[in-house]
Coordinates of C-alpha atoms in Angstrom, one line a residue:
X9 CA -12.9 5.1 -17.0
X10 CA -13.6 5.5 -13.2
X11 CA -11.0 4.6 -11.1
X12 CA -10.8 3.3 -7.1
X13 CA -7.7 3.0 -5.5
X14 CA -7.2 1.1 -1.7
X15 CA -4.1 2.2 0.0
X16 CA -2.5 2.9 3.0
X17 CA 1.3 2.1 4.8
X18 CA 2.7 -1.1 4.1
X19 CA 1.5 -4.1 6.7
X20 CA -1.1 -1.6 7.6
X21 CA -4.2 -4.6 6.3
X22 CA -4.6 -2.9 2.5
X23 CA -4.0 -6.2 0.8
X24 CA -6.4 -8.1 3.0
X25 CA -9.1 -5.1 2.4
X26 CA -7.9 -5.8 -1.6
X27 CA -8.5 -9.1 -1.4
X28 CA -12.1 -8.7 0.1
X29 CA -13.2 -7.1 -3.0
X30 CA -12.1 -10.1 -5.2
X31 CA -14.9 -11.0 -7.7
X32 CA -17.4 -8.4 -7.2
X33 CA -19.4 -8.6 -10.4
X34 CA -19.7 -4.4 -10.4
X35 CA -15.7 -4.2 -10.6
X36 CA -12.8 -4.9 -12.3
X37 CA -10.0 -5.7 -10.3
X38 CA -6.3 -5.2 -11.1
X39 CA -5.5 -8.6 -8.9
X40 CA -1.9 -7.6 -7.9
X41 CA 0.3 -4.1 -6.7
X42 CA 0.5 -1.8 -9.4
X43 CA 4.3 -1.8 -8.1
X44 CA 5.0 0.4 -11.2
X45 CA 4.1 3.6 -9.0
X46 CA 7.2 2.7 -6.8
X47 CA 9.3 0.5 -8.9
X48 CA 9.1 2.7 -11.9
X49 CA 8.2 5.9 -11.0
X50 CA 9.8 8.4 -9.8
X51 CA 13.0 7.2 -9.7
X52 CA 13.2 5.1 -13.2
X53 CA 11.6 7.9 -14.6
X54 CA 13.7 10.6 -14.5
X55 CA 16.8 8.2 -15.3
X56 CA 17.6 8.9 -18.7
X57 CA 17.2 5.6 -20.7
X58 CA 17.2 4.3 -23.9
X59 CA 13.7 2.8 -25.2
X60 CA 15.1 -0.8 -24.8
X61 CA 16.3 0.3 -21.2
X62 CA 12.8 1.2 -20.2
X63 CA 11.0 -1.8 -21.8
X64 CA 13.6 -4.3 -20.0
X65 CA 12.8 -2.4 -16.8
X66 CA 9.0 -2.0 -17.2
X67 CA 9.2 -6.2 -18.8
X68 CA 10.9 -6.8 -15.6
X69 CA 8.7 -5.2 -12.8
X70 CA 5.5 -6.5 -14.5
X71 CA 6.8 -10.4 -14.6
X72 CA 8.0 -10.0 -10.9
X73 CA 4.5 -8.5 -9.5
X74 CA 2.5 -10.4 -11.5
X75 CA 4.2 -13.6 -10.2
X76 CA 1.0 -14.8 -7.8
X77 CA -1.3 -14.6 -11.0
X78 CA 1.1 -16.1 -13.4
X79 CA -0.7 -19.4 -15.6
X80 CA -4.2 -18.4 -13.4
X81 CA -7.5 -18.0 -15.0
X82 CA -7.8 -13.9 -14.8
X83 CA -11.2 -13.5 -16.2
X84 CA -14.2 -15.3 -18.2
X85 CA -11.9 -15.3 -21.5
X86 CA -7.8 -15.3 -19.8
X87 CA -8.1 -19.1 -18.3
X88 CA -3.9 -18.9 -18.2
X89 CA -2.4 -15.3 -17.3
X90 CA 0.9 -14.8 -19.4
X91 CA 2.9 -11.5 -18.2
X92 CA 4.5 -11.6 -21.3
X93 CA 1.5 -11.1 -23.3
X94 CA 0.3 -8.9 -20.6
X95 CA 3.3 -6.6 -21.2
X96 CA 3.3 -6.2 -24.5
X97 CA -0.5 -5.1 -24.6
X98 CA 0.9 -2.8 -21.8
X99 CA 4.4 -1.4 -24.0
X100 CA 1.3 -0.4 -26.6
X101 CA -0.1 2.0 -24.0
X102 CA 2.6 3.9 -23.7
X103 CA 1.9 5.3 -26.8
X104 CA -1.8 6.7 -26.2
X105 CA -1.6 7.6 -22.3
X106 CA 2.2 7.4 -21.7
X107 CA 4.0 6.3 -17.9
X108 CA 5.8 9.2 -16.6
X109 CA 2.9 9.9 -14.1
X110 CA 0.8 8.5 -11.7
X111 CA -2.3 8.9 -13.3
X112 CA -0.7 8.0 -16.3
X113 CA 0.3 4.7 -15.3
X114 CA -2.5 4.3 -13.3
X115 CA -4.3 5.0 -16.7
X116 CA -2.2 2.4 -18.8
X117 CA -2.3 -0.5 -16.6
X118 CA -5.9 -0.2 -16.7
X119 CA -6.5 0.2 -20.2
X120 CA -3.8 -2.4 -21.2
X121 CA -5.1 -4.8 -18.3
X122 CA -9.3 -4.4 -19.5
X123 CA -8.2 -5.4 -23.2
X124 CA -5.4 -8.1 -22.2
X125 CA -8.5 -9.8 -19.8
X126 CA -11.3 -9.1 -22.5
X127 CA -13.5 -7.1 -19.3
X128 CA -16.1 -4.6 -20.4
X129 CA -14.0 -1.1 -19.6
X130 CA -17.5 0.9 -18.4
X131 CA -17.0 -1.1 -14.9
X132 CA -14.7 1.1 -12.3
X133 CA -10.9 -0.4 -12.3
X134 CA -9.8 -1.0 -8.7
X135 CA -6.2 -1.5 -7.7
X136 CA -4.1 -1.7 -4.8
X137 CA -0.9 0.2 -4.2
X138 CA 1.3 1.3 -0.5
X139 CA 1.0 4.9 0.1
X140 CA -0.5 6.0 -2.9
X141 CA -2.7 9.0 -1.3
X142 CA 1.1 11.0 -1.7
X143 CA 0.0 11.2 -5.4
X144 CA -4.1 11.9 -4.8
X145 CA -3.7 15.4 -6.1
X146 CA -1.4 14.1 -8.8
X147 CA -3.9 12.0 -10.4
X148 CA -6.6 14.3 -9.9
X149 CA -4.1 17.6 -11.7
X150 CA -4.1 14.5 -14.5
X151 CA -7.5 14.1 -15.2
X152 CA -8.2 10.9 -13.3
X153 CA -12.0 10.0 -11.6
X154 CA -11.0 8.4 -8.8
X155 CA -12.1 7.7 -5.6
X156 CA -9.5 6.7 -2.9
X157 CA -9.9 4.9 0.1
X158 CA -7.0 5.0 2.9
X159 CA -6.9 1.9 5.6
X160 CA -5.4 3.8 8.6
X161 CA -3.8 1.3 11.4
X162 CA -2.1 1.9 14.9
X163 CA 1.3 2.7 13.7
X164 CA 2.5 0.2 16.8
X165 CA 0.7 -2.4 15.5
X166 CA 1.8 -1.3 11.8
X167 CA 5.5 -2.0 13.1
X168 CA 5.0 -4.8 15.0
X169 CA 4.1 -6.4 11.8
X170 CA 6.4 -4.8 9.5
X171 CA 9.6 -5.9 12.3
X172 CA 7.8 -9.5 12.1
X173 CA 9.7 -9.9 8.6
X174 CA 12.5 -8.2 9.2
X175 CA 14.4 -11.5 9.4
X176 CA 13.4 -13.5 6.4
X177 CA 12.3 -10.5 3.7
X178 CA 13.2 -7.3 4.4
X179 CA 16.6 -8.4 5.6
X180 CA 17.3 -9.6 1.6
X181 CA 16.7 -5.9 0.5
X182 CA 19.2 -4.6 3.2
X183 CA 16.9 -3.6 5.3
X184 CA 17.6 -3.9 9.5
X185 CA 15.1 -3.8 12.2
X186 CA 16.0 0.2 12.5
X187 CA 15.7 1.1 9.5
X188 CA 12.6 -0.5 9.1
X189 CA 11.4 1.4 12.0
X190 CA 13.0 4.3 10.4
X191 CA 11.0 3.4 7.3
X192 CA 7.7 3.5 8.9
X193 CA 8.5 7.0 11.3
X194 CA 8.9 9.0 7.9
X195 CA 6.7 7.6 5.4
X196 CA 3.3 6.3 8.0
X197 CA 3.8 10.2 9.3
X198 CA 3.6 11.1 5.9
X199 CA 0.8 9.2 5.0
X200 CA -1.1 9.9 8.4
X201 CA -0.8 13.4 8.1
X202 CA -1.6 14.0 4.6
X203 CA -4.7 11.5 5.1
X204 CA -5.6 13.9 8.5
X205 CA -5.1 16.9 6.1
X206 CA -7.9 15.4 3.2
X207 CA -10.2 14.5 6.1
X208 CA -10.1 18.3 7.5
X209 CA -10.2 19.5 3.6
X210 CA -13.6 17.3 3.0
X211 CA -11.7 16.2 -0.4
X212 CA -14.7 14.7 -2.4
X213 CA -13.9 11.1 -3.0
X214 CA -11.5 10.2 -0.4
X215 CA -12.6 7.9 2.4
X216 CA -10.7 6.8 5.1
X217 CA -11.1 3.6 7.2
X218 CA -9.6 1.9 10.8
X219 CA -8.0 -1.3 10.4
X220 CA -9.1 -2.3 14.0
X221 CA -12.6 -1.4 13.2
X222 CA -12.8 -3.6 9.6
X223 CA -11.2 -6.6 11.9
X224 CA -13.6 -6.3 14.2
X225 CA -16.8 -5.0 12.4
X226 CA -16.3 -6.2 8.8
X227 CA -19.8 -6.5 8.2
X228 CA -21.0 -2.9 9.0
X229 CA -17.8 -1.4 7.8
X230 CA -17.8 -2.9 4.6
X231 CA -21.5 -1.5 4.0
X232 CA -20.6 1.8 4.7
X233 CA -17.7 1.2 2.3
X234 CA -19.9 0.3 -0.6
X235 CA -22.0 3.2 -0.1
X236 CA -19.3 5.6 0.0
X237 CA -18.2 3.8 -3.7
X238 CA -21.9 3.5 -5.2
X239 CA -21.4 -0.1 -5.6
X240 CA -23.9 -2.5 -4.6
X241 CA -23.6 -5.0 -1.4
X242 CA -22.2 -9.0 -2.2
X243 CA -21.7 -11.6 0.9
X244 CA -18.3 -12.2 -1.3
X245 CA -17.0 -8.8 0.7
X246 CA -16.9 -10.6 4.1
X247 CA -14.4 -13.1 2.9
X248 CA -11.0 -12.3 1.2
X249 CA -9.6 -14.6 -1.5
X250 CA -7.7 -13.8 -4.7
X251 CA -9.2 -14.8 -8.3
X252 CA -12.1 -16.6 -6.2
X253 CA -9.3 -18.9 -4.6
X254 CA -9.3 -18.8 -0.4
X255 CA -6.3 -16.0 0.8
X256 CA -4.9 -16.8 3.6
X257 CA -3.2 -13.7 5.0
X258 CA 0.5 -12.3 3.6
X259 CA 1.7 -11.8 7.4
X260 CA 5.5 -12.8 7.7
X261 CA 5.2 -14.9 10.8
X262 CA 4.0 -17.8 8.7
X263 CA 0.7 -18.4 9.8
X264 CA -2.3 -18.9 7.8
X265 CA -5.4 -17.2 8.1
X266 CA -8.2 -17.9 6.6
X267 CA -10.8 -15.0 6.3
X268 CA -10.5 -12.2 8.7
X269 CA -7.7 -12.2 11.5
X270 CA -7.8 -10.4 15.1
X271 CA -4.9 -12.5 16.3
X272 CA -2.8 -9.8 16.5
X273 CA -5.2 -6.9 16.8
X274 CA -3.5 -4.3 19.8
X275 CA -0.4 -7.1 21.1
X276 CA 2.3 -4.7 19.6
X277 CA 3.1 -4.5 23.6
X278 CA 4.5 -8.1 23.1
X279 CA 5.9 -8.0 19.7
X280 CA 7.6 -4.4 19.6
X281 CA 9.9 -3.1 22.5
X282 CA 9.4 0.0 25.3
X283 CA 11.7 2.3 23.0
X284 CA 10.8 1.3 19.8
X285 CA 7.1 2.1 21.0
X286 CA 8.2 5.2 22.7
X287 CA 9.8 6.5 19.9
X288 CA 6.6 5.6 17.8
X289 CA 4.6 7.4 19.9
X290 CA 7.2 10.9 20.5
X291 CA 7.3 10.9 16.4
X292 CA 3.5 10.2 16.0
X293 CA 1.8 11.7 19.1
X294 CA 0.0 14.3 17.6
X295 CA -1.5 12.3 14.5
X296 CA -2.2 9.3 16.3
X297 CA -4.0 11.2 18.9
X298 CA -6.2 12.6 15.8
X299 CA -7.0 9.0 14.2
X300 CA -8.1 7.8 18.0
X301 CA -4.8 5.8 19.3
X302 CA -4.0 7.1 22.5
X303 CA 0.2 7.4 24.3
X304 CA 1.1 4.9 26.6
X305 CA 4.1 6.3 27.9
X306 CA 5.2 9.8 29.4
X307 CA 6.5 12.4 27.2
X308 CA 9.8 12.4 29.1
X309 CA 10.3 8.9 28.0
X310 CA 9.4 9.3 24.4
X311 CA 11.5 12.2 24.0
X312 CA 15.0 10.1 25.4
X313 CA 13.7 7.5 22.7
X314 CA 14.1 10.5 20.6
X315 CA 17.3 11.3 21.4
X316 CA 18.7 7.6 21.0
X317 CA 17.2 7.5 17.7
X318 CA 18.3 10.9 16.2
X319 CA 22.4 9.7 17.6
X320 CA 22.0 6.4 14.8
X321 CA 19.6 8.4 12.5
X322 CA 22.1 11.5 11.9
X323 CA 24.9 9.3 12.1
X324 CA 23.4 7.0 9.4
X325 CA 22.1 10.0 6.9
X326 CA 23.3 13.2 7.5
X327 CA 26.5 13.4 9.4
X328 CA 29.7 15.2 7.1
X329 CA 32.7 15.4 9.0
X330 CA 33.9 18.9 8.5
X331 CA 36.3 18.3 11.1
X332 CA 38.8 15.6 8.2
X333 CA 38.2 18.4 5.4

């Protein structure tokens, strides 16, 4: 089985370029997050569980991301999607390929997902996951044919909508408007660099593309997509919807947006603050500079946004105080 897999930082547009690909007849498309790469593994995995322990967990990630798709007609022959029935046809696969990796996961849901939908398995099996090119060489060391393709996005614009739903969503998961920002310093770097580092390498089958430049040129981008994935061109990639049904957006200010948005395409300079984009652009500098977004603000300022930021960071994470022992 080939696989394709669209990822990039969370908020960074990969569920809008997910959702463009919706119904392309040379594809079969995993409709929702294969959350199991962050929800399961690592961290579940090297728990030591009982076998009823794991199914509950694995039971319970797959009803809560396959929520959006629950009672929806998921192919020519699934006209009500059942995550129970779904799961069990999943549980089975652990058997043949297992889920203690990424490519074996990766490898399950698709196998369990073809049979449970009744979809002819010699189509490639795209899917949709955040910051999935940290395991690239981990499904390749497992066998997998896979192609990826990274959405890259000004990480200023990246936090200016991640800090949009602070408030209302991330807030429930304990998460403040710092450490969100923390968030997105360590893990966009992360993704950002290791996506810089493939480029340089020529890795055969990874791809990269700009956010700002799918917004803006959807058309020709999404040609040169298709090309690089040896699929054939359908007008059904200029318009995202999910399970043929219009998508309007998953942006937490609550606006709906049908098709492709430029709304907020460059106004993190109204939705972020001067530090929080300083500090952005002191952690960032020399990666952004390489994906083509350019500093706005003198060294000397990002590096006292630094210094502000390191006084909560170490206090938050790594100060011991050796001084009470």
């Amino acid at each position: 089985m080939k696989f394709i897999v669209l990822t990039g930082h969370r908020k960074s547009g990969t569920t809008m370029l997910h959702k463009l690909f919706d119904g392309h007849p040379e594809l079969n498309i995993y409709p929702v997050d294969i959350s199991l790469l962050y929800a399961f593994y690592p961290y579940w995995v090297k728990k030591e569980l009982s076998e009823d322990d794991i199914k509950k967990r694995l039971a319970l990630i797959i009803k809560k991301s396959t929520a959006k798709i629950s009672g929806k007609q998921i192919s020519n022959k699934i006209n009500q999607f059942d995550s129970n029935e779904f799961f069990e046809v999943l549980w089975g696969m652990r058997t043949v390929y297992g889920l203690n990796t990424p490519g074996a996961i990766v490898k399950s849901v698709a196998k369990a997902y073809c049979q449970y939908a009744q979809v002819e398995e010699s189509k490639p099996f795209l899917f949709k996951e955040t910051s999935q090119v940290v395991n690239l060489q981990k499904f390749l060391d497992d066998g997998l044919d896979i192609k990826m393709l990274q959405i890259i996005r000004d990480p200023r614009d990246n936090y200016a909508s991640i800090k949009d739903g602070v408030s209302h969503y991330y807030k429930k998961m304990g998460e403040s408007e710092i450490e969100s920002l923390a968030s997105l310093l360590n893990r966009a770097k992360l993704d950002l660099e290791i996506s810089k580092h493939e480029v340089i390498a020529k890795t055969p089958n990874f791809f990269t593309v700009r956010f700002e430049d799918l917004v803006v040129e959807i058309e020709s981008v999404m040609k040169l997509i298709v090309n690089q994935l040896n699929i054939g061109w359908d007008d059904k990639l200029l318009e995202p919807t999910m399970l043929g049904e219009d998508f309007f957006g998953n942006n937490h200010s609550g606006k709906k947006f049908k098709g492709i948005s430029v709304e907020n395409l460059g106004r993190w300079r109204e939705r972020i603050t001067n530090a929080e984009a300083c500090l952005i652009e002191g952690w960032m500098a020399d990666v952004m500079q390489f994906w083509g977004y350019n500093s706005e603000y003198k060294r000397s300022e990002q590096l006292r946004a630094l210094a502000d930021f390191y006084a909560w960071y170490n206090s938050k994470y790594f100060f011991k105080d050796s001084f009470s022992v």
